[in-house]
Coordinates of C-alpha atoms in Angstrom, one line a residue:
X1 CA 225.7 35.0 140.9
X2 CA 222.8 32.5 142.4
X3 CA 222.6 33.3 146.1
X4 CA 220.4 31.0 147.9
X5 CA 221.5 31.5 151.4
X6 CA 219.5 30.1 154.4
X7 CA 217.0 29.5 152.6
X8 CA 216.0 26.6 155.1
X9 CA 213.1 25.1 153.4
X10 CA 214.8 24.2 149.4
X11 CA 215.1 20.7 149.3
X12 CA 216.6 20.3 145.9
X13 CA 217.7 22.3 142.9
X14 CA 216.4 21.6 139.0
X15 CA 218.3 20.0 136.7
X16 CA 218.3 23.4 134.8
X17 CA 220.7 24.6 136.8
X18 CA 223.6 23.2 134.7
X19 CA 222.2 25.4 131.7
X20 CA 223.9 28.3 133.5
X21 CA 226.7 27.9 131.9
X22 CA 228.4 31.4 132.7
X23 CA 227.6 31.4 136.5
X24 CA 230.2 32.3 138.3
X25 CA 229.4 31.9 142.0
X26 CA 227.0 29.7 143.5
X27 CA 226.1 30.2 147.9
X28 CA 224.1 27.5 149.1
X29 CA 224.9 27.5 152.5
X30 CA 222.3 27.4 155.6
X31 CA 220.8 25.6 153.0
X32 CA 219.7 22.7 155.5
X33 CA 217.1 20.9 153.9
X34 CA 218.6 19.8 150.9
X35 CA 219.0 16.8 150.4
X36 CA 221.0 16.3 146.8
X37 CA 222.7 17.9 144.1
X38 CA 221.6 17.8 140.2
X39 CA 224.3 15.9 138.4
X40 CA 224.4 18.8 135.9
X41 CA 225.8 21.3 138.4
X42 CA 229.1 19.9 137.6
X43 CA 229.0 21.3 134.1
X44 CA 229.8 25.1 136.0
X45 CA 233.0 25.0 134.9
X46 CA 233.1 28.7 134.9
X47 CA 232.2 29.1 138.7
X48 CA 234.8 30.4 140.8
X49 CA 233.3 30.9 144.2
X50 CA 231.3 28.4 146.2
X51 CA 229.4 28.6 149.5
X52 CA 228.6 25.2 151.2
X53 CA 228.9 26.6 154.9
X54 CA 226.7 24.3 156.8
X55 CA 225.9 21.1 154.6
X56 CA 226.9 17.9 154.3
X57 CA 229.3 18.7 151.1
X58 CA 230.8 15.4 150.6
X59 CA 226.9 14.0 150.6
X60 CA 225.9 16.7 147.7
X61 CA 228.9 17.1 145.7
X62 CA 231.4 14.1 145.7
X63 CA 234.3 15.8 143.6
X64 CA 235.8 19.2 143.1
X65 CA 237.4 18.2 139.8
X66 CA 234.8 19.6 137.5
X67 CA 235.8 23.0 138.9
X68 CA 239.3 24.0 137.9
X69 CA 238.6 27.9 137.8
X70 CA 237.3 27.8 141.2
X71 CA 239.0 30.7 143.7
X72 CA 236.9 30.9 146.4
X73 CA 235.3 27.8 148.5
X74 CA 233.3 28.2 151.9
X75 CA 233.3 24.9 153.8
X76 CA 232.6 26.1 156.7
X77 CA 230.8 23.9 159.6
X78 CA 231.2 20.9 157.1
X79 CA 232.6 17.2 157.9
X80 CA 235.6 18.2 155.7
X81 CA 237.3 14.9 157.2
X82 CA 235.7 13.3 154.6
X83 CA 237.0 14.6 151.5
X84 CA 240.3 12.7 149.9
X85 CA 242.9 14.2 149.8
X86 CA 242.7 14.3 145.9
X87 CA 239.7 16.2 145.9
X88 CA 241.4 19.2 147.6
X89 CA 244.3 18.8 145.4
X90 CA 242.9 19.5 142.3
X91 CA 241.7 23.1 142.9
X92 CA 245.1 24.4 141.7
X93 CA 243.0 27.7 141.3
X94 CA 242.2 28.0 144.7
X95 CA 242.9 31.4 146.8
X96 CA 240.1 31.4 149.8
X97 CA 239.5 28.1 151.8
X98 CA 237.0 28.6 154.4
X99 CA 237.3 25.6 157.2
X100 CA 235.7 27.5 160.3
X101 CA 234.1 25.6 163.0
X102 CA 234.6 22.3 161.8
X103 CA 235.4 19.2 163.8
X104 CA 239.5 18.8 162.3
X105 CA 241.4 17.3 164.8
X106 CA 244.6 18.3 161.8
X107 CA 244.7 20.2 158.1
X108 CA 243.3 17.5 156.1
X109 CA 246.0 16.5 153.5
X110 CA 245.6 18.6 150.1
X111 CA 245.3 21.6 151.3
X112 CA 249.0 22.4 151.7
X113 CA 249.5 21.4 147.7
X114 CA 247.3 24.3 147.4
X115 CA 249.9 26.9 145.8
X116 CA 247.9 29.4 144.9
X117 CA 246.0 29.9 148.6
X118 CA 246.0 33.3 149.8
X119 CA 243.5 33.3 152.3
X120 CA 242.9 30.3 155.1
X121 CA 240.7 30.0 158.0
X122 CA 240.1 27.2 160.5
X123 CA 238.3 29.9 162.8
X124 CA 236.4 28.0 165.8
X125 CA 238.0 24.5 165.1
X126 CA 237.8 23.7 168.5
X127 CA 239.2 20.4 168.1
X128 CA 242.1 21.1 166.2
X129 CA 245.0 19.6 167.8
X130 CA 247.9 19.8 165.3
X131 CA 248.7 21.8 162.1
X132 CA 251.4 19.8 159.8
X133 CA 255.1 21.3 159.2
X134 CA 254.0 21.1 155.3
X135 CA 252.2 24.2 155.9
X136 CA 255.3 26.5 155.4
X137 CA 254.6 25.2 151.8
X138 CA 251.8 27.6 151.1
X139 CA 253.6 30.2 149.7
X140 CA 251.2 32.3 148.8
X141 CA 249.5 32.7 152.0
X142 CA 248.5 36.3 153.3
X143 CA 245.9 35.9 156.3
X144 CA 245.7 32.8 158.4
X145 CA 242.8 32.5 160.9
X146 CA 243.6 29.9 163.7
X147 CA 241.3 32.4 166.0
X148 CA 239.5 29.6 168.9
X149 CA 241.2 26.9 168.1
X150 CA 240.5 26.1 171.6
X151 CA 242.9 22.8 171.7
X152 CA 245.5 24.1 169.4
X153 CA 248.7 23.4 172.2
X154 CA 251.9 24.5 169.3
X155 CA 252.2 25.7 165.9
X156 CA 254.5 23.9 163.7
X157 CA 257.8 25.6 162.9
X158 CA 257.4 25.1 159.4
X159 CA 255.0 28.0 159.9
X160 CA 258.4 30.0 159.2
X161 CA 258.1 29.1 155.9
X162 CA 254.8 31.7 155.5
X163 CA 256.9 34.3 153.8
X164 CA 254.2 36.7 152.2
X165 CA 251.9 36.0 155.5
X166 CA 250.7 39.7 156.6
X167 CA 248.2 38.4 159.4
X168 CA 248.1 35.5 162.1
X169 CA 245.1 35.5 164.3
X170 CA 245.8 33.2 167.1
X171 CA 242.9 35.0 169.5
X172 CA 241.3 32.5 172.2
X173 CA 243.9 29.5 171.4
X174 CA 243.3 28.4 175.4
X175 CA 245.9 25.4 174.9
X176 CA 248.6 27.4 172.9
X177 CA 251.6 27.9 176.0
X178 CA 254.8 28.8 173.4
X179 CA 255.3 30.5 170.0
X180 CA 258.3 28.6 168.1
X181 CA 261.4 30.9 167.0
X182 CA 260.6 30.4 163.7
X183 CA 257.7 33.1 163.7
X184 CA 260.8 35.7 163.1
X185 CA 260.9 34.6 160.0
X186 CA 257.2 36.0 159.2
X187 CA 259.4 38.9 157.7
X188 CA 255.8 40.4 156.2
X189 CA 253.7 39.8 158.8
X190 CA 251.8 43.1 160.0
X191 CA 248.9 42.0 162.6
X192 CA 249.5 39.3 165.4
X193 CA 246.6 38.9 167.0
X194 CA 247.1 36.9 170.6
X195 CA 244.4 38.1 172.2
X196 CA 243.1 35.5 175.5
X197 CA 246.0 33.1 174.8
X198 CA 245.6 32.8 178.4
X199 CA 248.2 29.5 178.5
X200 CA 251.2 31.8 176.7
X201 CA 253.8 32.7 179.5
X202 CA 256.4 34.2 177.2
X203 CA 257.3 35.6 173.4
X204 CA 260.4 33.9 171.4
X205 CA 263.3 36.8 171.0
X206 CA 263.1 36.3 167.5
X207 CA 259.7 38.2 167.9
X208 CA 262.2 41.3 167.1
X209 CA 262.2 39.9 163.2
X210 CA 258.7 41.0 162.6
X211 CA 260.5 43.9 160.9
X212 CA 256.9 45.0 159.4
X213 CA 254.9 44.0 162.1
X214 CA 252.1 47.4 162.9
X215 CA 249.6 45.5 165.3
X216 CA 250.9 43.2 168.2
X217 CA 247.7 41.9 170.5
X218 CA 248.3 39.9 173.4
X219 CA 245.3 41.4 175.8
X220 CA 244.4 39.4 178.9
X221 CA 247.5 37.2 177.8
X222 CA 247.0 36.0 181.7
X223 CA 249.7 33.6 181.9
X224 CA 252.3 36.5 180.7
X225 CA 254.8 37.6 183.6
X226 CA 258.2 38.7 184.3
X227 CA 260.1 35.9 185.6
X228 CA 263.5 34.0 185.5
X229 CA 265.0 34.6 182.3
X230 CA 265.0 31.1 181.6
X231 CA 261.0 31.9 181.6
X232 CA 260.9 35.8 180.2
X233 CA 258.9 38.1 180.2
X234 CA 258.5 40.5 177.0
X235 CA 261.6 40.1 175.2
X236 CA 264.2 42.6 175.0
X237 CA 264.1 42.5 171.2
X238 CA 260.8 43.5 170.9
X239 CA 262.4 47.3 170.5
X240 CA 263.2 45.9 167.4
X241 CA 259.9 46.0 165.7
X242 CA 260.3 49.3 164.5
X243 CA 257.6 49.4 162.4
X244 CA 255.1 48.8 165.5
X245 CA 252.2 51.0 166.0
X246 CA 249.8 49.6 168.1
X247 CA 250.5 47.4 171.2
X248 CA 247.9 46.0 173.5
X249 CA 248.6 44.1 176.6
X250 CA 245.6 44.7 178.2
X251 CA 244.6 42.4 180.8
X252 CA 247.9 40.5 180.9
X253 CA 247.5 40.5 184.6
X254 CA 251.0 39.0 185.8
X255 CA 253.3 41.2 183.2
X256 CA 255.1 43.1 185.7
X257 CA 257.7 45.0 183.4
X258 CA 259.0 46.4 179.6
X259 CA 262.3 46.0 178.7
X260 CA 264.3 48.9 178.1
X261 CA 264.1 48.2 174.6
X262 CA 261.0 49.3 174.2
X263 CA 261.6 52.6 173.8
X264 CA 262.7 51.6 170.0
X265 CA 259.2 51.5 169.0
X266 CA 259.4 55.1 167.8
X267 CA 255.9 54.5 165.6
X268 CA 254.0 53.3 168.1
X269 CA 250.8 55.8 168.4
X270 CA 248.8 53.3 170.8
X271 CA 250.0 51.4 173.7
X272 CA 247.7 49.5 176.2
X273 CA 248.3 48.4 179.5
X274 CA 244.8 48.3 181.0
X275 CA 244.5 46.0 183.8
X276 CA 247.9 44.6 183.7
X277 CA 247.9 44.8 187.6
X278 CA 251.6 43.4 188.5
X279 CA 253.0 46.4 186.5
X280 CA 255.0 48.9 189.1
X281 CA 257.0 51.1 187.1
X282 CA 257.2 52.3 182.9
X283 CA 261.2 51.5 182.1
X284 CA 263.2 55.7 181.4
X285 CA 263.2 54.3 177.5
X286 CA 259.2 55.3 177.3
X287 CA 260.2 58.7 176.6
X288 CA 261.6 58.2 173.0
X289 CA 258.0 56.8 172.3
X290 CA 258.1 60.1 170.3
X291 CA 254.8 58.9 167.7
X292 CA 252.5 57.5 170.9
X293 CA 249.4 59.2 170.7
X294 CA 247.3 57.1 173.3
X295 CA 248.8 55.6 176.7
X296 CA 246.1 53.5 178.9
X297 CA 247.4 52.6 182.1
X298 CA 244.0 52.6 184.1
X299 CA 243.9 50.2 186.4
X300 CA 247.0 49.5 187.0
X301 CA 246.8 49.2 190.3
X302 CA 250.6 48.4 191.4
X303 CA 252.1 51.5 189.3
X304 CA 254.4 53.5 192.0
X305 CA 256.4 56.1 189.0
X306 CA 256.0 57.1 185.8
X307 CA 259.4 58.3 185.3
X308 CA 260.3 61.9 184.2
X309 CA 261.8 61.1 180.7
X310 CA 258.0 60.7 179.8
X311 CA 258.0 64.5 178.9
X312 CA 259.7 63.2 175.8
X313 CA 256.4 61.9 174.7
X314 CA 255.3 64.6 172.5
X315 CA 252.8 63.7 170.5
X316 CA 250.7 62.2 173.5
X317 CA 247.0 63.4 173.4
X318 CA 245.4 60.9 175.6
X319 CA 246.8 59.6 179.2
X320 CA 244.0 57.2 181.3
X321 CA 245.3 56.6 184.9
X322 CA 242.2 55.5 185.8
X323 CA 242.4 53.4 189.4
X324 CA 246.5 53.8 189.3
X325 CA 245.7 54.0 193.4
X326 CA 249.6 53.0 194.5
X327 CA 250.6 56.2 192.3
X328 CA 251.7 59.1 194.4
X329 CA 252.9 61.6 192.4
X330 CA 253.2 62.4 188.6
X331 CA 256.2 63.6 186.3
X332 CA 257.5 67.0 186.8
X333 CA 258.0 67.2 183.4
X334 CA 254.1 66.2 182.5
X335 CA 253.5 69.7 181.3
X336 CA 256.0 68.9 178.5
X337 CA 252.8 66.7 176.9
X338 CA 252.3 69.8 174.5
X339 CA 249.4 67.4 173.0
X340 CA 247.7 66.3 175.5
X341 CA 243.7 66.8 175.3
X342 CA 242.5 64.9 178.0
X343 CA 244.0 63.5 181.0
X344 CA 242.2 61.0 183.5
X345 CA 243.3 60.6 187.2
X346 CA 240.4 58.9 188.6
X347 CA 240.2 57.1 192.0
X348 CA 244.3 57.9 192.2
X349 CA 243.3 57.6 196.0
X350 CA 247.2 58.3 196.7
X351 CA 247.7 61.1 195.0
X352 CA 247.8 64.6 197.1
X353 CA 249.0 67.1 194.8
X354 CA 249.1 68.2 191.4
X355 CA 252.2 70.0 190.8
X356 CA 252.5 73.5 189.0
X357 CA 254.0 71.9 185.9
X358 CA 250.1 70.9 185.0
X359 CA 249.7 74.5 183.9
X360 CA 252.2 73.8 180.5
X361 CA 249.2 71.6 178.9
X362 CA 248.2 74.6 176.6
X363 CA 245.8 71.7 174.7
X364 CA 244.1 69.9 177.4
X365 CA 240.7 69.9 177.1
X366 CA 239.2 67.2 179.5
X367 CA 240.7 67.3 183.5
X368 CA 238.9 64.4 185.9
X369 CA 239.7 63.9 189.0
X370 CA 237.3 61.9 190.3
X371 CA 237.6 60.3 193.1
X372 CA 241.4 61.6 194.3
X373 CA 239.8 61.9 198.1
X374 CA 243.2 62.8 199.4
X375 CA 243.8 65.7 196.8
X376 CA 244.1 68.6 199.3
X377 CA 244.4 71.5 196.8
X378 CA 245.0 72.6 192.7
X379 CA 247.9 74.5 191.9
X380 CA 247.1 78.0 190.5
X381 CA 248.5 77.2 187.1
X382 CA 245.3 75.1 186.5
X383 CA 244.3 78.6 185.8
X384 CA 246.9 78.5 182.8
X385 CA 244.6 75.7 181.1
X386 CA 243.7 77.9 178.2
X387 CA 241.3 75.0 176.1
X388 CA 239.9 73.1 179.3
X389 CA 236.2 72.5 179.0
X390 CA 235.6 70.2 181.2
X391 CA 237.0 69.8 185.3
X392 CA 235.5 66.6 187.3
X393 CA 236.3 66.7 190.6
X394 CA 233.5 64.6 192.0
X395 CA 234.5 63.0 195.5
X396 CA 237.4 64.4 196.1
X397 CA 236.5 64.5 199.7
X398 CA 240.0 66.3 201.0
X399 CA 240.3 68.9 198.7
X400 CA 239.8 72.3 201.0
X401 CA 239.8 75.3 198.7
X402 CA 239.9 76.2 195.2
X403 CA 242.6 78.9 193.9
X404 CA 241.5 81.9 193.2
X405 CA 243.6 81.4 190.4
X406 CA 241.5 79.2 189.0
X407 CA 239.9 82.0 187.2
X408 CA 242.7 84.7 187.1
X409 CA 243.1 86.1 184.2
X410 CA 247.6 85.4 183.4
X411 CA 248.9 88.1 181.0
X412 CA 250.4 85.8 178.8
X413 CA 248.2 82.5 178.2
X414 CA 245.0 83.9 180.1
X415 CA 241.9 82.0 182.4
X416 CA 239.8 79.0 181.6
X417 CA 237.8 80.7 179.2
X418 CA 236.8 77.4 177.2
X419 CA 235.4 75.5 180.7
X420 CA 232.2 74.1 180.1
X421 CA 231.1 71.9 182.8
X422 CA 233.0 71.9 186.6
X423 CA 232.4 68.7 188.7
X424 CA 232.5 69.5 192.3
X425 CA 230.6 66.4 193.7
X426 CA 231.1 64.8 197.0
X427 CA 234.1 67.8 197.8
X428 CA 233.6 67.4 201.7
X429 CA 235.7 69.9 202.6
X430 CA 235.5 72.6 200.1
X431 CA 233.7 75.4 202.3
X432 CA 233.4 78.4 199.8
X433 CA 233.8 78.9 196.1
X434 CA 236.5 81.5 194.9
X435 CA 235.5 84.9 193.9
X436 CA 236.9 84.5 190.9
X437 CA 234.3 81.4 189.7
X438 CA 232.1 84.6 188.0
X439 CA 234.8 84.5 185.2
X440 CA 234.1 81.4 183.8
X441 CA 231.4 83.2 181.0
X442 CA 231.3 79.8 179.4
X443 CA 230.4 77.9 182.2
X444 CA 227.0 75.4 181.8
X445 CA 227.3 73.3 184.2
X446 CA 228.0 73.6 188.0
X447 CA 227.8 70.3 189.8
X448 CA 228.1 70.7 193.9
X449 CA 226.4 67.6 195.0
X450 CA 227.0 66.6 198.1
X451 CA 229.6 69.8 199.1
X452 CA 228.2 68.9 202.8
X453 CA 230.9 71.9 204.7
X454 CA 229.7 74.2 201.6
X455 CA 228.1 77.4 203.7
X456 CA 227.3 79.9 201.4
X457 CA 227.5 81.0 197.6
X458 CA 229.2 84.2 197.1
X459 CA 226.5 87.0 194.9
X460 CA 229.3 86.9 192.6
X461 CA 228.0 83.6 191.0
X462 CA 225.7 85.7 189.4
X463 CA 228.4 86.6 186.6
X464 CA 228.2 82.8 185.4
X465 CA 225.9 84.5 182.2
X466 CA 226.2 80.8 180.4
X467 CA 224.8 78.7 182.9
X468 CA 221.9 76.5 182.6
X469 CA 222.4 73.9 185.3
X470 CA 223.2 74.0 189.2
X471 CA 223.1 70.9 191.3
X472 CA 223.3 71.7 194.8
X473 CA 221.9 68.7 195.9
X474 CA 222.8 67.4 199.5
X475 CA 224.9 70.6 200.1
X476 CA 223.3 70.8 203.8
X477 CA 225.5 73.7 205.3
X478 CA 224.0 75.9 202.9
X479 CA 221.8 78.6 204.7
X480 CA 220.7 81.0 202.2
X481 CA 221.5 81.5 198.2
X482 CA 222.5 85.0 196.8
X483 CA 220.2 87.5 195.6
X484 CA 221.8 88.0 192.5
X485 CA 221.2 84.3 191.7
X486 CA 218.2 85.4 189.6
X487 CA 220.9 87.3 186.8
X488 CA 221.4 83.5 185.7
X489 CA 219.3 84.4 182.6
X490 CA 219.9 81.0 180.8
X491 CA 219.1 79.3 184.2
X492 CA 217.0 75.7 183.4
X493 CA 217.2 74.1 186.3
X494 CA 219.2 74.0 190.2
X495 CA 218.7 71.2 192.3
X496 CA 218.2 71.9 196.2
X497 CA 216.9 68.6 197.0
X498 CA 218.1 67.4 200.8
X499 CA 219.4 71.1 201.5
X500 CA 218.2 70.8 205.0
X501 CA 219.9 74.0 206.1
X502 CA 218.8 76.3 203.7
X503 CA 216.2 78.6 205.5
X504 CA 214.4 80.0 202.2
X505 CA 214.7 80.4 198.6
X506 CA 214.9 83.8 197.2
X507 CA 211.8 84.8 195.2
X508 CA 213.5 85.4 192.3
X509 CA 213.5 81.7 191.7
X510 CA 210.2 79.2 191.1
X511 CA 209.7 75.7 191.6
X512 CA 209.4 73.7 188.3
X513 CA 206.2 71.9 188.0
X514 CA 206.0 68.4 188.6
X515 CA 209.1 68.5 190.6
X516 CA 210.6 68.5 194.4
X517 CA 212.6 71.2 194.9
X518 CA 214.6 71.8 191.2
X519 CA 213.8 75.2 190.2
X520 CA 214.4 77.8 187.7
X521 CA 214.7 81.7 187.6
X522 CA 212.0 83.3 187.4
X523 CA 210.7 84.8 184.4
X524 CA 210.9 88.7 183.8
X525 CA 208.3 88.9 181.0

């Protein structure tokens, strides 16, 4: 191999270089001073990959033909237009043609004679208007890379004719408004990439003959809605991609339903709906998503229901409902998610109760809250939340109390043993902690920010043996701290900065140096 990559400042190359008789790749590109081409470099008859990304290729080499062992050719950000058809047609050996970020307006002719082409990319031909029907003649073709081809309106529907095609990347094609129906015939394609086709307003039903398809993206597919059927929406058959594991529609901002059929995709482990604001309900059929291990929905700021069959979702172990602020309640049967690790109802500013059901999530690990300001109280079975770590319940500005059995210890599943760090910010109305807080041994951090009706802590926080940081910050109600503060032997640090009501600090704690009013307990020795 003779790599001479960007090497900006190489003007020519010695006759010698024909001597190298056994070379088998050759990367010039970036090369951008040179000027001209030994004559002798066409006796590398042995090379099989070439790198010309960036030069003026028809200038330095003016035929291919002395390279009929060639596999591999990178053209990219050439004037390709130039080459005869001929030229191309020649390389019978061919598997990878690079093309990226040239000006084609079309696939110059040639290239579809290429029978042997695996690999093609056109990626960043921004004025590429047209691809030819002859293109279903490139049997061999695995990948295709058509990603921001900015102008690209259609795609032929010879592209049916793609048979061993496994991936079509079509991300930020601005101009492309319609798929044809033959792309059901792409019977091995795996990975459709759609991403910011922001012109495509539906999906052909022949979609459902991607029989192997694993990867459908169409995020911020903009244009995408549920309309007339004349118009569509997603297509009912797109249940029938069976083999389907991931599906993003992130950002498709106008999509405002799944067909029923969805619920066919039963080995789908990731489904994305960020953003797709239009969206008001998930069709019953999401419940025989049995393999779906991650469900994003934050942001989905029209959802009203998440319908009770979604218990069937077993093998769930993430659920974002970040910002789903229309959403007033959740699923009875949510404590059926025997997966579920971490569960994320921030700024669900609807949302007043959790129900008792919650309590079933044996696994879940990560509970925030943040945010729900008309959350009034938590069931007692949040006590039941064996493995939680971690509680964020910054701003909700409603909630009054906290159940004592938050901390209960239930005969059969027992408290929150595991919880690491509880989030209490900007809880307006929370007036008092429950006695039972002292329970939570593994406790590190207690945040309490802002708790502006919080009067007094109760000498039984002195039991939290694990804790290392207390933010009290802003907590102006607060009159005095307990005594027994001073057991909090792993104490670092508690913040009582703006706690204008407090009337002294017991001496058990001392101010950290450098600082205005964060202290630490002090030490025994």
């Amino acid at each position: 191999m003779l790599k001479l990559y960007a090497c900006e400042r190489l003007q020519r190359l010695r006759e010698g270089v024909g001597d190298l008789v056994t070379l088998s790749a050759l990367n010039l590109g970036g090369c951008s001073a040179l000027q001209s081409l030994p004559v002798s470099v066409q006796a590398l008859t042995q090379l099989k990959s070439l790198g010309l990304a960036s030069l003026d290729a028809r200038r330095l080499l003016p035929s291919f033909r002395c390279f009929a062992v060639l596999t591999s050719l990178d053209l990219r950000g050439t004037d390709f237009t130039r080459f005869p058809a001929a030229c191309i047609r020649d390389l019978t050996a061919l598997r990878t043609l690079d093309l990226g970020a040239s000006q084609l307006m079309t696939l110059p002719p040639g290239v579809c004679a290429l029978a042997e082409l695996t690999r093609l990319s056109l990626y960043g031909c921004t004025g590429l208007v047209h691809l030819p029907d002859a293109i279903g003649e490139l049997r061999a073709l695995t990948a295709l890379n058509l990603a921001d081809c900015r102008a690209l309106a259609r795609l032929p529907d010879g592209i049916g004719g793609l048979r061993a095609l496994t991936q079509l990347l079509l991300a930020d094609c601005y101009a492309l408004t319609a798929l044809p129906e033959s792309i059901g015939e792409l019977a091995a394609l795996t990975s459709l990439n759609l991403q910011d086709c922001r012109a495509l307003t539906r999906l052909p039903e022949s979609i459902g003959g991607l029989t192997a398809l694993t990867d459908l993206t169409l995020r911020s597919c903009q244009a995408l809605m549920q309309l007339p059927e004349r118009f569509g929406d997603l297509p009912d058959s797109i249940g029938e991609v069976t083999t389907l594991t991931a599906l993003t529609l992130r950002d498709c901002r106008r999509l405002a339903g799944l067909p029923e059929s969805i619920g066919g995709l039963t080995q789908l482990t990731a489904l994305s709906l960020r953003h797709c604001h239009k969206l008001r309900r998930l069709p019953e059929s999401v419940g025989g998503l049995t393999a779906l291990a991650t469900l994003d929905l934050a942001f989905c700021t029209a959802l009203v229901g998440v319908p009770e069959s979604f218990g069937g979702v077993s093998a769930l172990t993430a659920l974002n409902l970040t910002d789903c602020r229309a959403l007033p309640r959740l699923p009875n049967r949510l404590g059926s998610l025997a997966a579920l690790a971490t569960l994320d109802l921030s700024l669900c500013s609807v949302l007043q109760r959790l129900l008792d059901s919650i309590g079933g999530l044996a696994t879940l690990t990560a509970l925030t809250l943040r945010g729900c300001d008309r959350l009034r109280r938590l069931p007692d079975s949040i006590g039941d939340l064996a493995a939680l770590t971690e509680l964020d319940l910054d701003d909700c500005s409603a909630l009054q109390s906290l159940p004592d059995g938050l901390t209960c210890l239930p005969d059969a599943i027992g408290e929150l043993r595991a919880l690491t760090a509880l989030d209490l910010t900007k809880c307006r109305a929370l007036t008092r902690l429950p006695d039972g807080i002292c329970r939570l041994r593994a406790l590190t951090r207690l945040t309490l920010r802002r708790c502006s009706a919080l009067e007094e802590l109760l000498e039984s926080i002195g039991g939290l043996a694990a804790l290392t940081d207390l933010n009290l910050r802003s907590c102006r109600a607060l009159m005095w701290l307990p005594e027994r503060i001073g057991e909090l032997a792993a104490l670092q640090r508690i913040d009582l900065f703006d706690c204008s009501g407090l009337q002294c600090v017991p001496d058990t704690l001392v101010c950290v140096p450098g600082s205005w009013d964060v202290y630490a307990v002090a030490s025994t020795d």
